[in-house]
Short mmCIF file of C-alpha atoms and ligand atoms in Angstrom, two decimals:
data_model
loop_
_atom_site.label_atom_id
_atom_site.label_comp_id
_atom_site.label_asym_id
_atom_site.label_seq_id
_atom_site.Cartn_x
_atom_site.Cartn_y
_atom_site.Cartn_z
CA UNK A 25 106.75 22.49 -192.18
CA UNK A 26 107.62 24.35 -189.22
CA UNK A 27 105.53 24.66 -185.91
CA UNK A 28 104.33 28.12 -185.75
CA UNK A 29 103.68 27.72 -189.37
CA UNK A 30 101.05 24.77 -189.00
CA UNK A 31 99.58 26.07 -185.57
CA UNK A 32 99.20 29.29 -187.66
CA UNK A 33 97.23 27.18 -190.52
CA UNK A 34 94.90 25.96 -187.83
CA UNK A 35 94.48 28.79 -185.60
CA UNK A 36 93.82 31.10 -188.99
CA UNK A 37 91.02 28.22 -190.16
CA UNK A 38 88.77 28.61 -187.21
CA UNK A 39 90.10 24.41 -186.34
CA UNK A 40 88.84 23.77 -182.62
CA UNK A 41 87.88 20.21 -181.30
CA UNK A 42 85.00 18.78 -183.39
CA UNK A 43 83.38 17.86 -180.19
CA UNK A 44 83.50 18.09 -176.02
CA UNK A 45 85.13 21.79 -175.53
CA UNK A 46 86.25 22.47 -178.30
CA UNK A 47 89.75 23.79 -177.25
CA UNK A 48 91.83 25.06 -179.78
CA UNK A 49 93.24 22.37 -181.71
CA UNK A 50 96.83 24.93 -182.07
CA UNK A 51 96.96 25.09 -178.50
CA UNK A 52 97.71 21.16 -178.15
CA UNK A 53 100.80 21.10 -180.57
CA UNK A 54 103.73 21.27 -179.14
CA UNK A 55 107.59 19.82 -179.58
CA UNK A 56 107.87 17.87 -176.70
CA UNK A 57 104.77 15.58 -177.55
CA UNK A 58 106.07 11.55 -178.95
CA UNK A 59 102.90 9.86 -179.54
CA UNK A 60 99.58 11.46 -181.58
CA UNK A 61 96.32 9.63 -180.81
CA UNK A 62 93.18 10.43 -183.62
CA UNK A 63 90.73 9.82 -181.78
CA UNK A 64 87.97 7.50 -183.72
CA UNK A 65 86.64 5.32 -180.24
CA UNK A 66 83.05 7.33 -181.56
CA UNK A 67 82.66 7.89 -177.11
CA UNK A 68 78.48 7.99 -176.92
CA UNK A 69 76.10 4.96 -177.56
CA UNK A 70 74.39 6.09 -181.09
CA UNK A 71 76.89 8.07 -183.09
CA UNK A 72 78.26 7.97 -185.55
CA UNK A 73 80.06 10.29 -186.72
CA UNK A 74 84.01 9.98 -186.49
CA UNK A 75 84.21 6.05 -187.82
CA UNK A 76 81.87 6.93 -191.72
CA UNK A 77 84.56 9.84 -192.25
CA UNK A 78 87.82 7.27 -191.39
CA UNK A 79 85.01 4.76 -193.80
CA UNK A 80 85.75 7.99 -196.45
CA UNK A 81 88.36 10.07 -195.44
CA UNK A 82 91.57 7.07 -194.41
CA UNK A 83 93.51 8.86 -196.46
CA UNK A 84 92.95 12.19 -196.51
CA UNK A 85 93.02 11.32 -192.51
CA UNK A 86 96.93 9.57 -192.36
CA UNK A 87 97.85 11.64 -195.41
CA UNK A 88 97.56 15.07 -192.94
CA UNK A 89 98.44 13.77 -189.44
CA UNK A 90 101.73 11.93 -190.82
CA UNK A 91 102.90 15.63 -191.42
CA UNK A 92 101.16 16.93 -188.50
CA UNK A 93 103.37 13.87 -186.38
CA UNK A 94 106.72 14.94 -188.77
CA UNK A 95 106.37 18.88 -188.24
CA UNK A 96 106.09 17.69 -184.31
CA UNK A 97 108.71 15.08 -184.29
CA UNK A 98 106.66 12.42 -182.82
CA UNK A 99 107.88 9.56 -182.75
CA UNK A 100 104.03 7.51 -184.05
CA UNK A 101 100.55 8.14 -184.06
CA UNK A 102 97.80 5.64 -183.11
CA UNK A 103 94.61 5.29 -184.34
CA UNK A 104 92.33 4.14 -181.34
CA UNK A 105 88.74 2.50 -182.33
CA UNK A 106 86.13 0.11 -181.65
CA UNK A 107 87.19 -3.60 -182.60
CA UNK A 108 83.66 -3.79 -184.69
CA UNK A 109 84.55 -1.04 -186.85
CA UNK A 110 85.00 -2.90 -189.56
CA UNK A 111 84.61 -0.58 -192.58
CA UNK A 112 86.75 1.78 -191.27
CA UNK A 113 88.98 -0.34 -189.90
CA UNK A 114 89.62 -2.23 -194.09
CA UNK A 115 90.20 0.94 -195.12
CA UNK A 116 92.86 2.28 -192.99
CA UNK A 117 94.23 -1.80 -193.45
CA UNK A 118 94.10 -1.12 -197.74
CA UNK A 119 96.79 1.85 -196.85
CA UNK A 120 98.38 1.83 -193.78
CA UNK A 121 101.35 0.09 -194.87
CA UNK A 122 102.19 3.27 -196.57
CA UNK A 123 103.88 5.24 -193.23
CA UNK A 124 105.59 2.98 -190.89
CA UNK A 125 105.59 5.41 -187.73
CA UNK A 126 100.87 4.48 -187.65
CA UNK A 127 99.68 1.44 -185.93
CA UNK A 128 96.15 1.12 -185.13
CA UNK A 129 94.30 0.07 -181.59
CA UNK A 130 90.94 -1.66 -182.15
CA UNK A 131 89.37 -1.19 -178.81
CA UNK A 132 86.52 -2.96 -176.33
CA UNK A 133 83.28 -2.12 -176.86
CA UNK A 134 82.93 0.10 -173.77
CA UNK A 135 81.95 2.99 -172.95
CA UNK A 136 83.72 5.48 -172.05
CA UNK A 137 86.44 5.05 -174.70
CA UNK A 138 86.50 8.33 -176.17
CA UNK A 139 87.18 9.58 -172.72
CA UNK A 140 90.72 11.39 -173.25
CA UNK A 141 92.31 9.98 -170.57
CA UNK A 142 90.54 6.52 -170.89
CA UNK A 143 91.87 6.03 -174.48
CA UNK A 144 95.39 7.75 -173.72
CA UNK A 145 95.72 4.51 -170.63
CA UNK A 146 93.89 2.57 -172.94
CA UNK A 147 95.98 2.86 -176.19
CA UNK A 148 99.79 3.44 -174.84
CA UNK A 149 99.49 2.64 -170.95
CA UNK A 150 100.09 5.88 -169.51
CA UNK A 151 98.29 7.71 -167.01
CA UNK A 152 97.10 11.29 -167.22
CA UNK A 153 96.86 12.45 -163.89
CA UNK A 154 94.10 14.56 -162.19
CA UNK A 155 93.25 18.03 -163.33
CA UNK A 156 95.97 17.12 -166.52
CA UNK A 157 96.48 17.41 -169.97
CA UNK A 158 97.37 15.00 -172.08
CA UNK A 159 100.41 16.58 -173.80
CA UNK A 160 101.72 15.80 -169.76
CA UNK A 161 102.60 12.55 -170.94
CA UNK A 162 103.39 13.09 -173.99
CA UNK A 163 100.81 12.45 -176.08
CA UNK A 164 97.32 14.69 -177.86
CA UNK A 165 94.81 13.76 -179.56
CA UNK A 166 92.67 15.14 -182.13
CA UNK A 167 89.26 12.97 -183.48
CA UNK A 168 88.94 12.41 -186.91
CA UNK A 169 86.76 15.37 -188.10
CA UNK A 170 89.46 17.83 -186.77
CA UNK A 171 91.99 15.89 -188.61
CA UNK A 172 89.78 15.81 -191.87
CA UNK A 173 89.61 19.93 -190.67
CA UNK A 174 92.73 20.43 -190.61
CA UNK A 175 93.46 18.61 -194.08
CA UNK A 176 90.62 21.23 -195.45
CA UNK A 177 93.00 24.38 -193.91
CA UNK A 178 96.45 22.97 -195.87
CA UNK A 179 94.41 23.39 -199.17
CA UNK A 180 92.94 26.56 -198.22
CA UNK A 181 89.10 25.68 -196.79
CA UNK A 182 88.30 27.01 -193.45
CA UNK A 183 86.03 25.69 -190.53
CA UNK A 184 82.61 26.39 -191.89
CA UNK A 185 80.51 22.74 -191.71
CA UNK A 186 80.27 20.17 -189.01
CA UNK A 187 79.31 16.40 -189.20
CA UNK A 188 75.94 15.79 -187.48
CA UNK A 189 74.07 12.40 -186.93
CA UNK A 190 70.35 13.30 -186.34
CA UNK A 191 69.05 10.09 -184.31
CA UNK A 192 66.69 8.32 -182.15
CA UNK A 193 62.85 9.52 -182.86
CA UNK A 194 63.03 10.18 -186.84
CA UNK A 195 61.60 8.45 -189.60
CA UNK A 196 65.63 7.65 -191.29
CA UNK A 197 68.68 8.07 -189.11
CA UNK A 198 70.77 10.34 -191.49
CA UNK A 199 74.57 11.90 -190.91
CA UNK A 200 74.56 14.84 -192.54
CA UNK A 201 77.79 18.38 -193.11
CA UNK A 202 76.47 20.81 -192.50
CA UNK A 203 77.51 24.76 -192.48
CA UNK A 204 77.98 25.70 -188.56
CA UNK A 205 74.52 27.59 -187.58
CA UNK A 206 72.09 25.51 -188.29
CA UNK A 207 69.39 24.92 -186.67
CA UNK A 208 68.19 21.11 -185.02
CA UNK A 209 65.26 21.40 -186.33
CA UNK A 210 66.49 21.28 -190.55
CA UNK A 211 67.81 18.80 -189.70
CA UNK A 212 65.61 16.69 -188.14
CA UNK A 213 63.62 17.83 -191.06
CA UNK A 214 65.43 16.84 -193.73
CA UNK A 215 65.27 12.95 -192.35
CA UNK A 216 61.10 13.09 -192.38
CA UNK A 217 60.08 14.42 -188.90
CA UNK A 218 59.65 13.24 -185.35
CA UNK A 219 58.05 10.06 -184.80
CA UNK A 220 56.30 10.98 -181.52
CA UNK A 221 54.52 14.03 -180.60
CA UNK A 222 55.80 14.44 -177.03
CA UNK A 223 59.99 14.68 -177.95
CA UNK A 224 62.81 16.19 -176.86
CA UNK A 225 66.09 18.02 -178.78
CA UNK A 226 68.94 16.21 -176.90
CA UNK A 227 72.20 17.63 -178.43
CA UNK A 228 75.01 15.81 -178.35
CA UNK A 229 74.67 12.89 -176.40
CA UNK A 230 73.06 10.78 -175.19
CA UNK A 231 75.25 10.55 -172.53
CA UNK A 232 76.79 13.09 -171.71
CA UNK A 233 74.88 15.88 -173.80
CA UNK A 234 72.04 18.41 -172.80
CA UNK A 235 68.18 19.11 -173.84
CA UNK A 236 68.42 21.95 -175.80
CA UNK A 237 66.07 23.56 -178.47
CA UNK A 238 64.74 23.09 -181.46
CA UNK A 239 65.33 26.30 -182.79
CA UNK A 240 69.46 26.48 -181.68
CA UNK A 241 71.52 25.90 -183.58
CA UNK A 242 74.74 23.70 -184.55
CA UNK A 243 78.31 24.90 -183.67
CA UNK A 244 81.39 23.84 -183.89
CA UNK A 245 81.16 20.63 -181.62
CA UNK A 246 77.66 19.89 -182.22
CA UNK A 247 78.85 15.51 -183.37
CA UNK A 248 74.43 14.93 -182.60
CA UNK A 249 70.59 15.72 -182.29
CA UNK A 250 69.33 12.59 -180.67
CA UNK A 251 65.84 13.24 -180.48
CA UNK A 252 63.84 11.32 -178.16
CA UNK A 253 60.23 11.15 -176.79
CA UNK A 254 59.61 13.47 -173.30
CA UNK A 255 58.99 10.95 -170.83
CA UNK A 256 62.42 8.34 -172.06
CA UNK A 257 64.88 7.45 -169.50
CA UNK A 258 67.34 9.65 -170.71
CA UNK A 259 64.99 12.51 -170.62
CA UNK A 260 63.50 12.39 -166.99
CA UNK A 261 67.75 11.61 -165.49
CA UNK A 262 68.73 15.11 -167.48
CA UNK A 263 65.77 16.70 -166.12
CA UNK A 264 66.83 16.22 -162.85
CA UNK A 265 66.55 18.89 -159.89
CA UNK A 266 69.44 18.87 -157.58
CA UNK A 267 67.65 20.06 -154.21
CA UNK A 268 65.33 17.14 -154.59
CA UNK A 269 68.56 14.78 -156.07
CA UNK A 270 70.09 15.51 -152.57
CA UNK A 271 67.09 14.99 -150.01
CA UNK A 272 66.95 11.60 -152.04
CA UNK A 273 70.87 10.91 -151.54
CA UNK A 274 70.47 11.54 -147.91
CA UNK A 275 67.14 8.87 -147.90
CA UNK A 276 67.92 6.81 -150.16
CA UNK A 277 71.95 5.68 -150.63
CA UNK A 278 72.75 2.54 -149.35
CA UNK A 279 76.54 3.37 -150.04
CA UNK A 280 76.88 0.00 -151.66
CA UNK A 281 79.72 1.98 -153.67
CA UNK A 282 78.82 0.73 -156.67
CA UNK A 283 78.64 4.11 -157.96
CA UNK A 284 83.07 3.95 -157.15
CA UNK A 285 83.10 0.84 -158.01
CA UNK A 286 82.71 1.68 -161.80
CA UNK A 287 83.80 5.19 -161.80
CA UNK A 288 86.61 4.90 -165.13
CA UNK A 289 88.25 8.02 -163.03
CA UNK A 290 88.77 6.50 -160.39
CA UNK A 291 89.71 3.12 -161.96
CA UNK A 292 92.21 4.55 -163.08
CA UNK A 293 93.71 5.77 -159.23
CA UNK A 294 91.87 9.59 -159.79
CA UNK A 295 90.94 10.95 -156.41
CA UNK A 296 86.92 10.42 -157.12
CA UNK A 297 84.76 8.73 -155.23
CA UNK A 298 81.54 9.44 -155.88
CA UNK A 299 80.43 7.09 -153.26
CA UNK A 300 82.29 8.89 -150.39
CA UNK A 301 81.05 11.96 -151.64
CA UNK A 302 77.49 11.13 -151.40
CA UNK A 303 77.98 10.32 -148.02
CA UNK A 304 79.95 13.16 -147.12
CA UNK A 305 76.55 15.12 -149.18
CA UNK A 306 74.21 13.99 -148.00
CA UNK A 307 75.37 14.08 -143.91
CA UNK A 308 76.17 17.66 -144.88
CA UNK A 309 80.10 17.28 -143.25
CA UNK A 310 81.80 19.96 -143.24
CA UNK A 311 84.68 18.49 -141.65
CA UNK A 312 86.00 16.45 -144.48
CA UNK A 313 86.25 18.62 -147.32
CA UNK A 314 88.64 16.27 -149.40
CA UNK A 315 85.31 15.06 -151.16
CA UNK A 316 84.22 17.94 -151.87
CA UNK A 317 87.46 19.32 -153.40
CA UNK A 318 87.39 16.00 -155.30
CA UNK A 319 84.66 17.05 -157.45
CA UNK A 320 87.29 19.07 -159.55
CA UNK A 321 88.83 15.10 -160.99
CA UNK A 322 84.80 14.18 -162.26
CA UNK A 323 84.80 13.68 -166.29
CA UNK A 324 81.27 14.42 -165.94
CA UNK A 325 80.86 10.65 -168.04
CA UNK A 326 77.77 9.96 -165.94
CA UNK A 327 78.19 6.09 -166.00
CA UNK A 328 77.15 6.42 -161.81
CA UNK A 329 73.97 8.25 -162.12
CA UNK A 330 73.01 7.17 -165.75
CA UNK A 331 73.45 3.14 -164.96
CA UNK A 332 75.71 2.98 -161.65
CA UNK A 333 73.31 2.88 -159.48
CA UNK A 334 70.48 1.29 -158.76
CA UNK A 335 68.54 3.65 -156.13
CA UNK A 336 68.16 6.41 -158.82
CA UNK A 337 70.39 9.00 -157.67
CA UNK A 338 72.21 11.59 -159.55
CA UNK A 339 75.85 11.59 -157.64
CA UNK A 340 77.71 13.87 -161.79
CA UNK A 341 74.42 15.90 -160.83
CA UNK A 342 75.72 17.05 -157.20
CA UNK A 343 78.95 16.29 -157.74
CA UNK A 344 78.73 19.07 -161.03
CA UNK A 345 76.25 21.21 -158.55
CA UNK A 346 79.50 21.95 -156.35
CA UNK A 347 82.61 21.40 -159.31
CA UNK A 348 80.73 24.93 -160.79
CA UNK A 349 80.05 26.49 -156.93
CA UNK A 350 84.07 25.90 -156.10
CA UNK A 351 85.54 27.05 -159.40
CA UNK A 352 81.97 30.79 -158.58
CA UNK A 353 84.71 30.87 -154.86
CA UNK A 354 87.82 30.98 -156.79
CA UNK A 355 89.42 27.78 -156.71
CA UNK A 356 90.90 25.41 -158.44
CA UNK A 357 91.87 21.98 -158.28
CA UNK A 358 93.85 20.86 -155.20
CA UNK A 359 97.74 19.80 -157.57
CA UNK A 360 98.86 16.01 -157.54
CA UNK A 361 102.31 15.34 -157.73
CA UNK A 362 101.94 11.16 -157.06
CA UNK A 363 101.53 9.31 -159.66
CA UNK A 364 98.24 7.13 -160.29
CA UNK A 365 98.05 3.58 -160.10
CA UNK A 366 95.13 1.68 -161.65
CA UNK A 367 93.20 -0.23 -159.47
CA UNK A 368 93.68 -3.86 -159.88
CA UNK A 369 91.13 -5.95 -161.65
CA UNK A 370 89.56 -2.42 -163.63
CA UNK A 371 88.76 -4.24 -166.28
CA UNK A 372 86.52 -6.47 -165.72
CA UNK A 373 84.81 -3.63 -164.32
CA UNK A 374 84.26 -1.70 -167.70
CA UNK A 375 81.26 -1.17 -168.59
CA UNK A 376 79.80 -3.06 -171.66
CA UNK A 377 78.57 -0.74 -174.38
CA UNK A 378 75.50 -2.85 -174.98
CA UNK A 379 74.43 -3.58 -171.43
CA UNK A 380 74.35 0.53 -170.91
CA UNK A 381 72.31 0.68 -174.25
CA UNK A 382 70.04 -2.04 -172.29
CA UNK A 383 70.30 -0.12 -169.37
CA UNK A 384 69.33 3.15 -171.39
CA UNK A 385 66.07 2.56 -173.48
CA UNK A 386 68.43 3.55 -176.63
CA UNK A 387 68.53 0.01 -178.07
CA UNK A 388 65.71 0.35 -181.05
CA UNK A 389 67.68 3.29 -181.60
CA UNK A 390 70.72 2.13 -182.34
CA UNK A 391 70.51 1.84 -185.99
CA UNK A 392 72.89 3.32 -188.84
CA UNK A 393 72.88 6.14 -190.04
CA UNK A 394 74.42 7.12 -192.98
CA UNK A 395 76.47 10.20 -194.20
CA UNK A 396 74.26 11.39 -197.20
CA UNK A 397 75.33 14.01 -199.42
CA UNK A 398 72.36 15.96 -199.49
CA UNK A 399 73.16 19.99 -199.60
CA UNK A 400 71.95 21.37 -196.87
CA UNK A 401 70.74 24.87 -197.23
CA UNK A 402 69.46 26.05 -194.41
CA UNK A 403 67.38 30.43 -194.86
CA UNK A 404 69.45 31.60 -192.55
CA UNK A 405 72.44 30.29 -190.40
CA UNK A 406 73.62 31.84 -186.82
CA UNK A 407 77.20 31.46 -186.31
CA UNK A 408 78.33 31.34 -182.88
CA UNK A 409 81.27 34.00 -181.38
CA UNK A 410 82.80 32.29 -179.63
CA UNK A 411 83.57 28.11 -177.98
CA UNK A 412 83.34 27.05 -174.40
CA UNK A 413 87.31 27.93 -174.21
CA UNK A 414 88.92 30.07 -177.06
CA UNK A 415 87.86 33.52 -177.13
CA UNK A 416 86.55 35.62 -179.50
CA UNK A 417 88.24 38.25 -181.68
CA UNK A 418 87.41 41.34 -183.44
CA UNK A 419 84.60 40.78 -186.08
CA UNK A 420 84.84 42.73 -189.16
CA UNK A 421 81.59 42.28 -190.49
CA UNK A 422 78.80 44.59 -189.46
CA UNK A 423 74.37 44.28 -190.16
CA UNK A 424 73.93 45.16 -194.21
CA UNK A 425 77.61 43.29 -194.91
CA UNK A 426 76.89 40.60 -198.19
CA UNK A 427 79.73 37.88 -197.38
CA UNK A 428 80.55 35.20 -199.46
CA UNK A 429 80.70 31.13 -197.73
CA UNK A 430 84.06 31.14 -196.46
CA UNK A 431 85.07 35.43 -195.85
CA UNK A 432 86.49 36.39 -192.86
CA UNK A 433 84.06 37.68 -190.01
CA UNK A 434 85.47 37.56 -187.46
CA UNK A 435 90.33 38.07 -186.75
CA UNK A 436 91.30 35.55 -183.75
CA UNK A 437 92.03 37.60 -180.24
CA UNK A 438 95.73 37.67 -179.68
CA UNK A 439 97.80 36.27 -176.85
CA UNK A 440 94.93 34.27 -176.16
CA UNK A 441 93.16 31.18 -177.17
CA UNK A 442 91.46 32.71 -180.30
CA UNK A 443 90.50 31.22 -183.56
CA UNK A 444 89.46 33.36 -186.25
CA UNK A 445 85.31 32.44 -187.66
CA UNK A 446 84.27 32.50 -190.83
CA UNK A 447 80.35 32.84 -193.12
CA UNK A 448 79.44 29.56 -193.67
CA UNK A 449 76.98 30.52 -195.80
CA UNK A 450 77.03 33.70 -198.66
CA UNK A 451 74.18 36.15 -197.46
CA UNK A 452 73.51 39.03 -195.49
CA UNK A 453 74.54 39.74 -192.07
CA UNK A 454 71.07 40.46 -190.58
CA UNK A 455 71.89 40.58 -186.31
CA UNK A 456 75.27 41.02 -185.15
CA UNK A 457 74.65 40.15 -180.80
CA UNK A 458 77.28 39.48 -178.23
CA UNK A 459 76.39 35.72 -179.15
CA UNK A 460 75.81 35.07 -182.23
CA UNK A 461 76.35 36.21 -186.15
CA UNK A 462 73.23 35.57 -187.79
CA UNK A 463 73.63 35.74 -191.37
CA UNK A 464 70.19 35.23 -193.97
CA UNK A 465 71.34 33.86 -197.11
CA UNK A 466 69.80 36.03 -200.51
S1 LIG B 511 75.04 3.64 -156.08
FE1 LIG B 511 73.29 4.90 -155.70
S2 LIG B 511 72.90 4.10 -153.58
FE2 LIG B 511 75.11 2.89 -153.96
S3 LIG B 511 76.47 4.38 -152.96
FE3 LIG B 511 76.41 5.42 -154.66
S4 LIG B 511 75.07 6.91 -154.78
FE4 LIG B 511 74.37 5.79 -153.06
S1 LIG B 512 80.32 10.97 -163.93
FE1 LIG B 512 80.35 9.17 -162.40
S2 LIG B 512 81.62 7.74 -162.69
FE2 LIG B 512 81.83 9.65 -164.53
S3 LIG B 512 84.00 10.60 -163.34
FE3 LIG B 512 82.31 11.77 -162.12
S4 LIG B 512 82.33 10.22 -160.50
FE4 LIG B 512 82.93 9.11 -162.24
#
């Protein structure tokens, strides 16, 4: 297959990264890439999606990623997953001998193993520079579900559904394949409902996820919905108030540097130093601007404030406030051309997932959440017009139109990052707003 043809298939079938920022997948492909990494590391605690999908769809994933490899002329494919994912490894090992260019990399149970920059280093030993993409070291990363979506696209099935793990304070933790736009609440009800009275919906994972309303909807990047008690440690940390956090930092940061010592990006040699940032921000130092500018290089993984800081301070939250205000003022990350060198003893400073779960008080929620084949039939879906990065194209439907599942409802824009969007259920279009198209099942 030609590269342009593959890119067209991916764009027209609406494929974006199934998690994280949801970067349009076609735009990652290039001829200069020598390595494709399949991310099956399942970065966040409690998530169960990619390893189970690999157990079920190893054959489809291997076949598809090898086709992508041949199309872009890459030398190798590496499937990166944790040693503990025994069943997924078995599923791969039963077929991998048919593919001489594909190998498996078994990773330790540490956080954040699935962070792209960390994953590239752990898998092939190359350091992606600060603010750069894996492409800069001739590498591209796709997660398991994204590759499965490419498999479907090659069989003329567009992206209309998403695998979502539902866990935490629910009767039965489960993973569903649901129409995009399904309300979170429908999924929780299918798990037997919430098991605490005062609950909070955490979407995306305990470390990097966000608190959302129970009637919000599944998007192309929703990996998990975790229900937690309103006074749970994770929720209290997520409800941080930056003004208060700044005052706490001024009075309580003892400059122990634990936040820096365990920062995954700092450990790879990136110029991010949360302890130094906390020092300048607490002292309102306006002469030394570098630590503020370096906030651009924080990945937002949350280790510094959810795990490392014994004083309960919030470096990530404050870094994020600065990052956003610098962006608003039109600043861009400073260019760093020097090669980054990982810190000595980096391996010893990685955070074991088990200890992270214990610190976050999540061990009791660390249960299996099997993929169930129950068909999810929401009465209504609200489909976002575009993701975080891609731009919406031309809307092809109007209120009152009848659509069938898989029908094209938005045609991608030209000359910008944009992908097609398809109806996830059959029904009537009842609303088109600036952000969503609503379809009611009939
Ligand atoms: S770990 Fe906490 S107290 Fe120590 S330097 Fe970092 S923010 Fe300050
Ligand atoms: S959130 Fe904290 S630990 Fe993570 S990259 Fe940013 S500064 Fe480092």
